[in-house]
Tab-separated table of C-alpha atoms and ligand atoms in Angstrom:
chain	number	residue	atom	x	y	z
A	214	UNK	CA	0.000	0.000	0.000
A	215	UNK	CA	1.372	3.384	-1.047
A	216	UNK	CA	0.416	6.704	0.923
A	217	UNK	CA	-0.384	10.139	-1.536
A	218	UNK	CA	0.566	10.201	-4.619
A	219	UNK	CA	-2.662	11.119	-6.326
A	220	UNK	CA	-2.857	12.538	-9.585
A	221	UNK	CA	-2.078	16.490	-10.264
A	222	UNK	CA	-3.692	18.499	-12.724
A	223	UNK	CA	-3.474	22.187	-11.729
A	224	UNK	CA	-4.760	25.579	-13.265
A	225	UNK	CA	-2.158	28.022	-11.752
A	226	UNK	CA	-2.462	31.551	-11.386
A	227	UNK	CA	1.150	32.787	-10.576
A	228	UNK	CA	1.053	36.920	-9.196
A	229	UNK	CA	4.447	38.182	-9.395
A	230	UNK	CA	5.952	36.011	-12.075
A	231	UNK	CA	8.771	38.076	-12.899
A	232	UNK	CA	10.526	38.377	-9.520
A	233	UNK	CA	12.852	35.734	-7.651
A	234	UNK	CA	9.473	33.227	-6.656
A	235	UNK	CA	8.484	33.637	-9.894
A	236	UNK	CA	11.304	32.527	-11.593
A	237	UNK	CA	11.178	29.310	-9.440
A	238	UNK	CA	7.943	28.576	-9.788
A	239	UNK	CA	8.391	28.872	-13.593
A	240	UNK	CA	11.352	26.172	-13.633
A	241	UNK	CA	9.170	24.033	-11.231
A	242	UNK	CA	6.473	24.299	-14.195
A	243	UNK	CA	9.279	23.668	-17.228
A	244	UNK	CA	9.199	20.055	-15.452
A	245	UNK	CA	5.717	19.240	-14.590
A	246	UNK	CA	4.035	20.616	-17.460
A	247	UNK	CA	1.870	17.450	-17.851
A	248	UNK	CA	0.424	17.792	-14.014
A	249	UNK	CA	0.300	21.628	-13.624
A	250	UNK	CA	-0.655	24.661	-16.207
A	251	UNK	CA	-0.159	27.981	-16.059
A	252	UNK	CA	-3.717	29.952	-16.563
A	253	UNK	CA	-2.680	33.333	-15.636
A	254	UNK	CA	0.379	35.281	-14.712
A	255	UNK	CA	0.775	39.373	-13.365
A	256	UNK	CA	4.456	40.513	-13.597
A	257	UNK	CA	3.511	44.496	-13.142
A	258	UNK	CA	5.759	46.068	-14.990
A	259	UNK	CA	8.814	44.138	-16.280
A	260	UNK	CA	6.320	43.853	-19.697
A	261	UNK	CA	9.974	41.948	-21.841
A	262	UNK	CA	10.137	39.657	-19.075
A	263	UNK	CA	6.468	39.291	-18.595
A	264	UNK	CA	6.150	38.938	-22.544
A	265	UNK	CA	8.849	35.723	-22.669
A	266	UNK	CA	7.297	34.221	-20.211
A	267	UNK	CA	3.697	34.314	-21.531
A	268	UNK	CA	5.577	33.481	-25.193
A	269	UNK	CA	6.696	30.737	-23.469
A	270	UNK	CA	3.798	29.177	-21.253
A	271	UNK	CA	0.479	30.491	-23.094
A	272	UNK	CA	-1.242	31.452	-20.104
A	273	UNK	CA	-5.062	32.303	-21.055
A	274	UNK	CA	-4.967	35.406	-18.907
A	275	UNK	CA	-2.271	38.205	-18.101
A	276	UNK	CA	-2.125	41.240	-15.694
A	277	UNK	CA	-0.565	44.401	-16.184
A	278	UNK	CA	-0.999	48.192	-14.412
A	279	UNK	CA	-2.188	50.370	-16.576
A	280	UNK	CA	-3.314	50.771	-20.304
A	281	UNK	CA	-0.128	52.007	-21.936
A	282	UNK	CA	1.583	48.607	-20.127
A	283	UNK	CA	-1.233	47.262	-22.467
A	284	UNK	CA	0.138	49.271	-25.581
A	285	UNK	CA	4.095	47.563	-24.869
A	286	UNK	CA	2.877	44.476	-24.114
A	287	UNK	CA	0.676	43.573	-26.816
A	288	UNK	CA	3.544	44.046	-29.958
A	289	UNK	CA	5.793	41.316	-27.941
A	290	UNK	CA	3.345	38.333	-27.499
A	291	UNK	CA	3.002	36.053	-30.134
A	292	UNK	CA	-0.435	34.680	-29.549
A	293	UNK	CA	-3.764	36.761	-28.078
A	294	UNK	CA	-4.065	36.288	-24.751
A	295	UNK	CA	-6.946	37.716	-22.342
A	296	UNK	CA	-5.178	41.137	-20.287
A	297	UNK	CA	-6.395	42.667	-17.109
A	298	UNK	CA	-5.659	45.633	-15.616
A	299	UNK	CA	-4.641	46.887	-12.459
A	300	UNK	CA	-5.843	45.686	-8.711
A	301	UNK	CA	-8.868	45.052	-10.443
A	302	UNK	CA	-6.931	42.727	-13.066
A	303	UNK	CA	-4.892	41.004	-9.897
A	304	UNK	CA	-8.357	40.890	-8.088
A	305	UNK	CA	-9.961	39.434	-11.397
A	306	UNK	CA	-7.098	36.685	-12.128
A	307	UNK	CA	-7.255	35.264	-8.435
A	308	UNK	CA	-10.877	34.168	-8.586
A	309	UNK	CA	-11.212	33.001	-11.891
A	310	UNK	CA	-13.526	29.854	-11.674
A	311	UNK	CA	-10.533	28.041	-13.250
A	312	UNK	CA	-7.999	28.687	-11.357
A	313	UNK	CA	-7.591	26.087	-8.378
A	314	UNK	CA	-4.278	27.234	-6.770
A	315	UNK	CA	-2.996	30.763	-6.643
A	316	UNK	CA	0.799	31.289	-6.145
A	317	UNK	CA	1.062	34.759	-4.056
A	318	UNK	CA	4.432	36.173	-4.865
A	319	UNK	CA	3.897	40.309	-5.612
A	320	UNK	CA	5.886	41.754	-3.445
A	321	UNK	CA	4.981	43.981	-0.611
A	322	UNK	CA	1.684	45.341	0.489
A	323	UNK	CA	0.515	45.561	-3.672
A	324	UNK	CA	0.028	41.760	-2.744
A	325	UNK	CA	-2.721	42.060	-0.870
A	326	UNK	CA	-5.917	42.511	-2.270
A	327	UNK	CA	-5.404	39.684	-4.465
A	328	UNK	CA	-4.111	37.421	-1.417
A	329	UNK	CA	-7.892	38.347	0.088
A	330	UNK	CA	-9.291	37.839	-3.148
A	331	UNK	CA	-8.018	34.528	-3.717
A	332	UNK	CA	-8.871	33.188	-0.094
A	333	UNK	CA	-12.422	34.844	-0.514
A	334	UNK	CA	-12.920	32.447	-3.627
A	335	UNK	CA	-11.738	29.459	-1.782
A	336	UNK	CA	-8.403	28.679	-3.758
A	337	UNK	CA	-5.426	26.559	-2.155
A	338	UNK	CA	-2.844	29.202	-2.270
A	339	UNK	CA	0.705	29.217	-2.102
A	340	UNK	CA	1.736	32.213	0.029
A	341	UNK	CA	4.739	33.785	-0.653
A	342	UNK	CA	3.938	37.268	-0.315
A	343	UNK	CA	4.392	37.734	3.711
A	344	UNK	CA	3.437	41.571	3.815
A	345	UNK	CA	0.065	40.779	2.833
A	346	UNK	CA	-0.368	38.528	6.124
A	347	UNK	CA	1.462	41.314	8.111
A	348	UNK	CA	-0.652	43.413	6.933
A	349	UNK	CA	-4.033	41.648	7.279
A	350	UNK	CA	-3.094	38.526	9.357
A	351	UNK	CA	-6.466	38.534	10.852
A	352	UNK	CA	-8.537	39.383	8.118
A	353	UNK	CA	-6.654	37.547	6.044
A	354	UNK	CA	-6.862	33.985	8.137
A	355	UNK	CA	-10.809	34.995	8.878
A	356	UNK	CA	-11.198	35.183	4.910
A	357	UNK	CA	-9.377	31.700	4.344
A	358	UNK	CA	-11.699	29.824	7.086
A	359	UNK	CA	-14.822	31.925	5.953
A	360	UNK	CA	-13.893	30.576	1.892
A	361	UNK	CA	-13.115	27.538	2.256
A	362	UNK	CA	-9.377	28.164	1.072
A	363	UNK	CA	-6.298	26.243	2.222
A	364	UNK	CA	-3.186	28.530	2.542
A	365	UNK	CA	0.533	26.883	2.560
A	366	UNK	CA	3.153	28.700	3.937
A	367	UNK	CA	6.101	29.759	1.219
A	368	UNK	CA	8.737	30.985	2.762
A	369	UNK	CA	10.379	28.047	3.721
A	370	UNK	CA	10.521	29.032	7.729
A	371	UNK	CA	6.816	28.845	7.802
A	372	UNK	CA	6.771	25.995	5.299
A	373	UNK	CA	9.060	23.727	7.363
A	374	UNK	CA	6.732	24.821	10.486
A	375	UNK	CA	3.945	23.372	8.319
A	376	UNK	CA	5.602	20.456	7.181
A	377	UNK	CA	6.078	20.014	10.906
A	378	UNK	CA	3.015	19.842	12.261
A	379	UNK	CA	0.766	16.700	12.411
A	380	UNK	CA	-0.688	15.592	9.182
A	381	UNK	CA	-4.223	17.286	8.161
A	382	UNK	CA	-3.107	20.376	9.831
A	383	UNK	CA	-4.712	23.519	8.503
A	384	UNK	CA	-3.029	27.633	9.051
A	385	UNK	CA	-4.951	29.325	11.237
A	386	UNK	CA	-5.511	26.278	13.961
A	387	UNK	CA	-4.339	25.937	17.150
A	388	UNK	CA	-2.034	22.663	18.118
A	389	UNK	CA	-2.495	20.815	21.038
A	390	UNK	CA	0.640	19.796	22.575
A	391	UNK	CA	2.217	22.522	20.975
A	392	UNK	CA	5.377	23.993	23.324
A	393	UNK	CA	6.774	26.864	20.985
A	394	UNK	CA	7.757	27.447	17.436
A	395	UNK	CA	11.656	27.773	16.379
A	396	UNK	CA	12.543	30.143	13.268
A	397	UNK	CA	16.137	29.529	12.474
A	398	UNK	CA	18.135	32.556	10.724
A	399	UNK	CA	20.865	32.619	9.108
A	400	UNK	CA	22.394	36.057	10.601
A	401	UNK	CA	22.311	37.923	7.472
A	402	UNK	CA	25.636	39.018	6.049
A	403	UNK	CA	27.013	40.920	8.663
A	404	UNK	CA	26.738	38.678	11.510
A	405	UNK	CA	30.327	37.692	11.778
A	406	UNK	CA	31.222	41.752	11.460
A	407	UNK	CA	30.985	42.824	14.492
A	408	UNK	CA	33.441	45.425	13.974
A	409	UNK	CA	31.418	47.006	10.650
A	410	UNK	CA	30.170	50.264	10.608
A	411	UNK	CA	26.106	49.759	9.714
A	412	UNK	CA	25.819	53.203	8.856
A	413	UNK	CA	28.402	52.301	5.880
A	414	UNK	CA	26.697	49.354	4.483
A	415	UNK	CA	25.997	50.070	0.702
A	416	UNK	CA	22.783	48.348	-1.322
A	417	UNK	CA	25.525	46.075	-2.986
A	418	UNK	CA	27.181	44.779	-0.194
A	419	UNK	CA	23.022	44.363	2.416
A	420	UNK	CA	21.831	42.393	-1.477
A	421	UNK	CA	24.625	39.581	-1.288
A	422	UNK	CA	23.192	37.354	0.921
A	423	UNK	CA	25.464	34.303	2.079
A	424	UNK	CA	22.728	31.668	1.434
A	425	UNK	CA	19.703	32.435	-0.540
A	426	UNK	CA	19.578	34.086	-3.725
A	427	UNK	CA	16.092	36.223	-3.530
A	428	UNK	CA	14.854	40.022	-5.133
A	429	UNK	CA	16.284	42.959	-3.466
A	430	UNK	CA	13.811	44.317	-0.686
A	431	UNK	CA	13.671	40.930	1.066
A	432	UNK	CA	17.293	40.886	1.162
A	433	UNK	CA	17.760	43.944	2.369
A	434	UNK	CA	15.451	42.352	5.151
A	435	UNK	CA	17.395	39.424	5.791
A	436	UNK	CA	20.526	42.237	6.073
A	437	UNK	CA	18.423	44.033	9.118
A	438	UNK	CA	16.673	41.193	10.396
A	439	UNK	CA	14.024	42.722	9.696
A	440	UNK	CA	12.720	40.030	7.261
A	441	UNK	CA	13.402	37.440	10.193
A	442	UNK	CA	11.004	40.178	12.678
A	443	UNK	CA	8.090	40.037	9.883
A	444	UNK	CA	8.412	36.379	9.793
A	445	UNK	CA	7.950	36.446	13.450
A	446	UNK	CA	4.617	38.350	13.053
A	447	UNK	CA	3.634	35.619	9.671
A	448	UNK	CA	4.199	32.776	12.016
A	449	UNK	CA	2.332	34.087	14.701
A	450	UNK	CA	-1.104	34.324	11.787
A	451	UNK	CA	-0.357	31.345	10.119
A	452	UNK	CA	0.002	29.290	13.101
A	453	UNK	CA	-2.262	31.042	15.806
A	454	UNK	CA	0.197	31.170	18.224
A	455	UNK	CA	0.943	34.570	20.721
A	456	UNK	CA	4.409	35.982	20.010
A	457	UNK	CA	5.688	34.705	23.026
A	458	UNK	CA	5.403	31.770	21.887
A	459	UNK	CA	8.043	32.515	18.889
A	460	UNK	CA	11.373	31.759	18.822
A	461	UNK	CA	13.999	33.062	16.236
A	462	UNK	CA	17.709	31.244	16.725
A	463	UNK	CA	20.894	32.253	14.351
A	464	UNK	CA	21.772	29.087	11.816
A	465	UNK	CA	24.108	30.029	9.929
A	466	UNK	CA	23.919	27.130	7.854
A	467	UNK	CA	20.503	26.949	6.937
A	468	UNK	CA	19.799	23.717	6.289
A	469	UNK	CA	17.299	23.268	9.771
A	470	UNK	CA	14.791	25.293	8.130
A	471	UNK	CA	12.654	25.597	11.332
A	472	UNK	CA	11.472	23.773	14.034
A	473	UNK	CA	8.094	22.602	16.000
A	474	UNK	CA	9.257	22.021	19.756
A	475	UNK	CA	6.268	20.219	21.468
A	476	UNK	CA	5.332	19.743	24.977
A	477	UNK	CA	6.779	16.263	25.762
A	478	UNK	CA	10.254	18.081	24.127
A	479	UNK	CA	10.266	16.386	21.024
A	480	UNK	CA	11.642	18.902	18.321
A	481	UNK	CA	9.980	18.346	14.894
A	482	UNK	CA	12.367	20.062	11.654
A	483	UNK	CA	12.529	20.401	8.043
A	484	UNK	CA	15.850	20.075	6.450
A	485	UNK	CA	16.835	20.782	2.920
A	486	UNK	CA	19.018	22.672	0.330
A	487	UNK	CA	18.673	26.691	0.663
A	488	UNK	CA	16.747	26.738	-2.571
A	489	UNK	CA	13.196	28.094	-2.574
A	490	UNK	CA	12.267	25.589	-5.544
A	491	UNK	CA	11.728	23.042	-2.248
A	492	UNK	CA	9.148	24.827	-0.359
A	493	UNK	CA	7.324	26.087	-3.898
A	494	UNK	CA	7.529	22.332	-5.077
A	495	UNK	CA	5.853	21.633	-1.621
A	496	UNK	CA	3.000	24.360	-2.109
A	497	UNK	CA	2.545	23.370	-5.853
A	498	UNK	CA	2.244	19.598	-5.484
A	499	UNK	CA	0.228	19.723	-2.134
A	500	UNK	CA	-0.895	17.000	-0.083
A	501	UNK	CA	1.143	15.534	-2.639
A	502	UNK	CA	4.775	15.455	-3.514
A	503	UNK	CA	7.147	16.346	-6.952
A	504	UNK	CA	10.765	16.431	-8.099
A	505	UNK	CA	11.816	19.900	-7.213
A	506	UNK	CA	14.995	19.896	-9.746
A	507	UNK	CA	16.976	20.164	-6.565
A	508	UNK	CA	19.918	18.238	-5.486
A	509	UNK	CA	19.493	16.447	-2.323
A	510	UNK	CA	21.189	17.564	0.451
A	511	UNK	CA	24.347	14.825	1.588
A	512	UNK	CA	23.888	14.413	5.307
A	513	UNK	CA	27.674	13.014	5.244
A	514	UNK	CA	28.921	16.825	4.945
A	515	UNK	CA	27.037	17.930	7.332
A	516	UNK	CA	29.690	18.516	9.868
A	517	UNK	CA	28.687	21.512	11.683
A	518	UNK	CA	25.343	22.673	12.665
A	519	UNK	CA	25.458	25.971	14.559
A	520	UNK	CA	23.078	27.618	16.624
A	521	UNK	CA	23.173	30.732	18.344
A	522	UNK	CA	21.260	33.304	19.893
A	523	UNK	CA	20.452	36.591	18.028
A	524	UNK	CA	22.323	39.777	18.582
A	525	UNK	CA	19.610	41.880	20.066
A	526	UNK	CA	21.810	44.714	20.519
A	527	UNK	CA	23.124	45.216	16.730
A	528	UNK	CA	19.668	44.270	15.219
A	529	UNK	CA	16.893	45.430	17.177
A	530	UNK	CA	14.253	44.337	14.310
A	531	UNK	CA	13.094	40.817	15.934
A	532	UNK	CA	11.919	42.094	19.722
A	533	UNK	CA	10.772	45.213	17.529
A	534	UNK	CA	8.383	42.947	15.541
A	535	UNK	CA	7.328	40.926	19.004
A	536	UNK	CA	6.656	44.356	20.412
A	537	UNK	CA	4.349	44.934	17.238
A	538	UNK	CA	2.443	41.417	17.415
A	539	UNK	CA	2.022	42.096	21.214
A	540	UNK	CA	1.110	45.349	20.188
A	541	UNK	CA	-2.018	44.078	17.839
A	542	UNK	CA	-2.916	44.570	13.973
A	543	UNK	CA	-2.048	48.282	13.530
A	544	UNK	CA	1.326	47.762	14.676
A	545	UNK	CA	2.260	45.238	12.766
A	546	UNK	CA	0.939	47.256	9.725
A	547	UNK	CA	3.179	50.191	10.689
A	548	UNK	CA	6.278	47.931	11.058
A	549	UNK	CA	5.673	46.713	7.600
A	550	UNK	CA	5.110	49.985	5.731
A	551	UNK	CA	7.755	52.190	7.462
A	552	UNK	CA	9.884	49.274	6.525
A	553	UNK	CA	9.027	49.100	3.169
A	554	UNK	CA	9.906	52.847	2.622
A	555	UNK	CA	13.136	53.034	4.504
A	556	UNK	CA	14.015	49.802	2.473
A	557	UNK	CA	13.249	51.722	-0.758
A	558	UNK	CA	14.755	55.173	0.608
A	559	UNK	CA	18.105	52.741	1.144
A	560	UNK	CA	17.996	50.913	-1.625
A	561	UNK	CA	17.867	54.987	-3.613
A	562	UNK	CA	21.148	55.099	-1.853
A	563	UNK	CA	19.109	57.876	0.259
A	564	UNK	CA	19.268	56.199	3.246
A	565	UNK	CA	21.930	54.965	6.118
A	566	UNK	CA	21.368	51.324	6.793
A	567	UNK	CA	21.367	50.992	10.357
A	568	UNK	CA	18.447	54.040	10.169
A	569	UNK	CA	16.033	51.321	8.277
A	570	UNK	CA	15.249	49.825	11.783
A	571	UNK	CA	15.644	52.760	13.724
A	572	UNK	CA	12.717	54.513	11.584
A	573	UNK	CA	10.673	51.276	12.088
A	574	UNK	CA	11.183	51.582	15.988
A	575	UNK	CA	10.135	55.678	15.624
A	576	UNK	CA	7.020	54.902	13.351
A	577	UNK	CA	5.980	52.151	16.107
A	578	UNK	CA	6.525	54.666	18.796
A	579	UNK	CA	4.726	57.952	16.962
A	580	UNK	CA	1.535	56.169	15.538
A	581	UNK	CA	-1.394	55.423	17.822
A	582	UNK	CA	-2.789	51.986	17.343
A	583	UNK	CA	-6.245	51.643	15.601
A	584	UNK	CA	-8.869	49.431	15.487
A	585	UNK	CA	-8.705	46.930	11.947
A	586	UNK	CA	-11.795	45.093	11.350
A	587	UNK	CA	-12.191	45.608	7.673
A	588	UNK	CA	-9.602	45.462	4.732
A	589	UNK	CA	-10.170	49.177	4.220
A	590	UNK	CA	-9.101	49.780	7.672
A	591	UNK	CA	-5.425	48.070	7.079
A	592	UNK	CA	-4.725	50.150	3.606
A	593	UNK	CA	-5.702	53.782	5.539
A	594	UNK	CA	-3.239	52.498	8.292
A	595	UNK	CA	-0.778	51.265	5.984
A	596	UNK	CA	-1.013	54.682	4.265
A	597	UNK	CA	-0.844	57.038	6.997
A	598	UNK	CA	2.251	55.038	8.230
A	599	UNK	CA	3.726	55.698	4.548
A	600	UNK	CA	2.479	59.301	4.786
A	601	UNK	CA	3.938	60.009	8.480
A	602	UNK	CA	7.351	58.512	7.311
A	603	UNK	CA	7.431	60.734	4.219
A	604	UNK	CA	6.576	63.904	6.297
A	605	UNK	CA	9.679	63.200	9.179
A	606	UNK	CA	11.908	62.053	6.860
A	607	UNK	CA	11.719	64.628	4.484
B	1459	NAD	P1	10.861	40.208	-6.373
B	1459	NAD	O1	11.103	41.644	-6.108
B	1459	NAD	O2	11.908	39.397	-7.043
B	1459	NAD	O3	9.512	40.059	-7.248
B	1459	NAD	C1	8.348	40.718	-6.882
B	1459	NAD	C2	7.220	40.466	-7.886
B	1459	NAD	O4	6.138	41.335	-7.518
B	1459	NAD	C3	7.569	40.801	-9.323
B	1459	NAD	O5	6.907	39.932	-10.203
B	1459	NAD	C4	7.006	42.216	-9.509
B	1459	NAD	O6	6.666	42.495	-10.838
B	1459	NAD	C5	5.778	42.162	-8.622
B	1459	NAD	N1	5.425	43.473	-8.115
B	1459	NAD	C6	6.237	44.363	-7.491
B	1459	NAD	N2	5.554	45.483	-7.172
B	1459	NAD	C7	4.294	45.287	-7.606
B	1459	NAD	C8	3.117	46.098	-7.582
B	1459	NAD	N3	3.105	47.328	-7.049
B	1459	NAD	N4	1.989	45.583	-8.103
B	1459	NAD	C9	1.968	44.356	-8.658
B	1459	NAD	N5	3.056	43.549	-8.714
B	1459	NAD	C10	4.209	44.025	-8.201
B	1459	NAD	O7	10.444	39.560	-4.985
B	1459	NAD	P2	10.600	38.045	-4.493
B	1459	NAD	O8	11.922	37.866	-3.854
B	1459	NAD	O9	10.160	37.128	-5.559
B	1459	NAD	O10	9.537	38.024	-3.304
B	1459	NAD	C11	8.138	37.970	-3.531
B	1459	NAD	C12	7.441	37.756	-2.199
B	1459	NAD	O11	7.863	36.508	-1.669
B	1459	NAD	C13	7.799	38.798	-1.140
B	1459	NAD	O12	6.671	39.042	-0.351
B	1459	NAD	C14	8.871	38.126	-0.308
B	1459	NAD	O13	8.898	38.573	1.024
B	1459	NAD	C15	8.408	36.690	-0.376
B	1459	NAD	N6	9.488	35.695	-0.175
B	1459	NAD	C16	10.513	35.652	-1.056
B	1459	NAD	C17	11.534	34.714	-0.861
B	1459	NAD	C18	12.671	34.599	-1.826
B	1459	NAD	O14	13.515	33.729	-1.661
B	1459	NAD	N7	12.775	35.421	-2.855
B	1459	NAD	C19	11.499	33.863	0.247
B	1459	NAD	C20	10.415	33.944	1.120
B	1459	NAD	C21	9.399	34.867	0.894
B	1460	MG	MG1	12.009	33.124	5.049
């Protein structure tokens, strides 16, 4: 008797096909062609890279911003496909009746209204896009149960928590037995520099990250920690689970992707290869399993496993982000945006590093909290956090 293994035929709608998720997803789909199909694909506006890969695939249905994106698109495909526009388009391509599993990967808070979208229709969706849940964490898990959708965890922290936990689990529950959740991080870059200036730290030098290859603004967040502080808010959603109840431990060698420590002390991990195509081939293939094009990891050179604890004091960004969970919805909303513009201000080379997270902790400090009940709610929040940093940093 064999366990899984059923047969796969997916209609995938892939939002932010152009960046780094994307581009695995896409080589994940060169493979399985037969089992999984692209139906629709946004890539805002990267419209040569966006054309090749609709060339390429033949996905029925495409999303770009605006009208003139229209006007440069259209000359580079080669067949006619259907094209959307805007949030609207995003909105539109995420509950299409024949789409069954929706990979989230825009990045940032543009993300979310599709993310709702697709959990309002009831789609299994692959979540890559973690400012969305930031963002909207309640709303967003209150959509998923109220749908009927099933939401697996991306980013492979939150993927090997999921992989972790006891078979027919679903995001949003609580687990019995449950002791506390371990994210592992791998330090960032800078980890071993104790001696580095912060405030000198160019875009070039925060961007090479010394395991994972990924787009720009979440390695500038890996660089502050403060990818591995939003990831402590996303686990806290995902997994209903009170911050305290979050754990974030330095692995430099991120291969322990994360752990499930339980109350009898059994610790329950995911290893693997630092290659997102191994969480993405676990979203796309779901309850299932397929090839991710990945070489296996050799246990035999494993030699060293580190762990250590994180340096509070030089990166300030995880007990920031516990602060914000503890804090409620609002606060997590501010710690995104502020983020997301002192990341951009930074990456303009208009911005000192080490200020990225001291803006974060100023925004968090400034703005009163506010009630979010409604989706509308988040994006005025999420906006007048944008608008306050604008206005002081000016
Ligand atoms: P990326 O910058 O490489 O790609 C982002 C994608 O979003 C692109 O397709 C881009 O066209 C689209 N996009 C950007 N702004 C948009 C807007 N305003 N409207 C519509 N679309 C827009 O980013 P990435 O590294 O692929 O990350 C995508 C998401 O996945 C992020 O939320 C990130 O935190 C998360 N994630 C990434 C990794 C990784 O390894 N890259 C790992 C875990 C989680
Ligand atoms: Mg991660």
């Amino acid at each position: 008797m064999r366990y899984g293994g059923g047969f796969l035929s997916t209609q995938l709608c892939l939002l932010g096909g152009t960046g780094s998720i994307g581009a695995s997803t896409l080589d994940l789909l060169r493979t399985h062609s037969d089992s999984i199909r692209l139906h629709s694909v946004s890539g805002h506006r990267q419209l040569s890279s966006l054309a090749a890969i609709a060339n390429e695939f033949r996905p029925a249905r495409i999303a770009v911003p605006d009208a003139p994106s229209v006007d440069q698109l259209t000359p580079l495909l080669q067949y006619r496909p259907d094209i959307v526009l805007g949030e609207a388009g995003l909105v539109e391509l995420a509950q299409d009746p024949e789409v069954d599993r929706v990979m989230a990967a825009i990045m940032g808070a543009a993300g979310l209204p599709s993310t709702l979208a697709a959990a309002q229709a009831g789609k299994t969706i692959a979540l890559a896009n973690k400012e969305a849940l930031v963002m909207s964490g309640d709303l967003l898990m209150q959509a998923v149960q109220a749908g009927g959708a099933m939401l697996l965890p991306v980013d492979s922290e939150h993927n090997a928590i999921f992989q972790s936990l006891p078979t027919g689990y679903r995001c949003g529950q609580s687990v019995a037995g449950l002791a506390q959740l371990w994210l592992t991080c791998s330090g960032g870059p800078f980890r071993n520099q104790p001696e580095l200036d912060l405030s000198q730290i160019t875009p070039e030098q925060a961007c090479a990250h010394p395991n994972w290859s990924m787009g720009r603004k979440i390695s500038v967040d890996s660089a502050t920690l403060m990818n591995k502080g939003l990831e402590l808010i996303e686990a806290c959603y995902l997994f209903n689970v009170p911050a305290r109840q979050v754990q974030v431990v330095v692995h430099p060698q991120s291969v322990i992707h994360s752990l499930v420590e339980y109350r009898d002390g059994s610790f329950i991990s995911q290893l693997g290869q630092t290659d997102m195509r191994i969480p993405i081939a676990h979203t796309l293939a779901w309850p299932d399993r397929m090839a991710s094009n990945t070489q296996a990891l050799d246990l035999t050179q494993l030699q060293d496993l580190q762990f250590e604890p994180v340096d509070n004091e030089r990166f300030a960004s995880v007990e920031l982000a516990r602060q914000a969970a503890q804090a409620g919805q609002s606060a997590c909303i501010v710690f995104n945006a502020v983020n997301e513009c002192a990341v951009a201000d930074f990456l303009a080379g208009q911005l000192p590093f080490d200020q990225i997270t001291q803006w974060v902790d100023r925004g968090l400090q400034a703005l009163a909290s506010a009630p979010i009940t409604e989706i509308q709610q988040a994006i005025a929040c999420d906006v007048a956090a944008r608008e306050w940093y604008f206005k002081e940093s000016a």
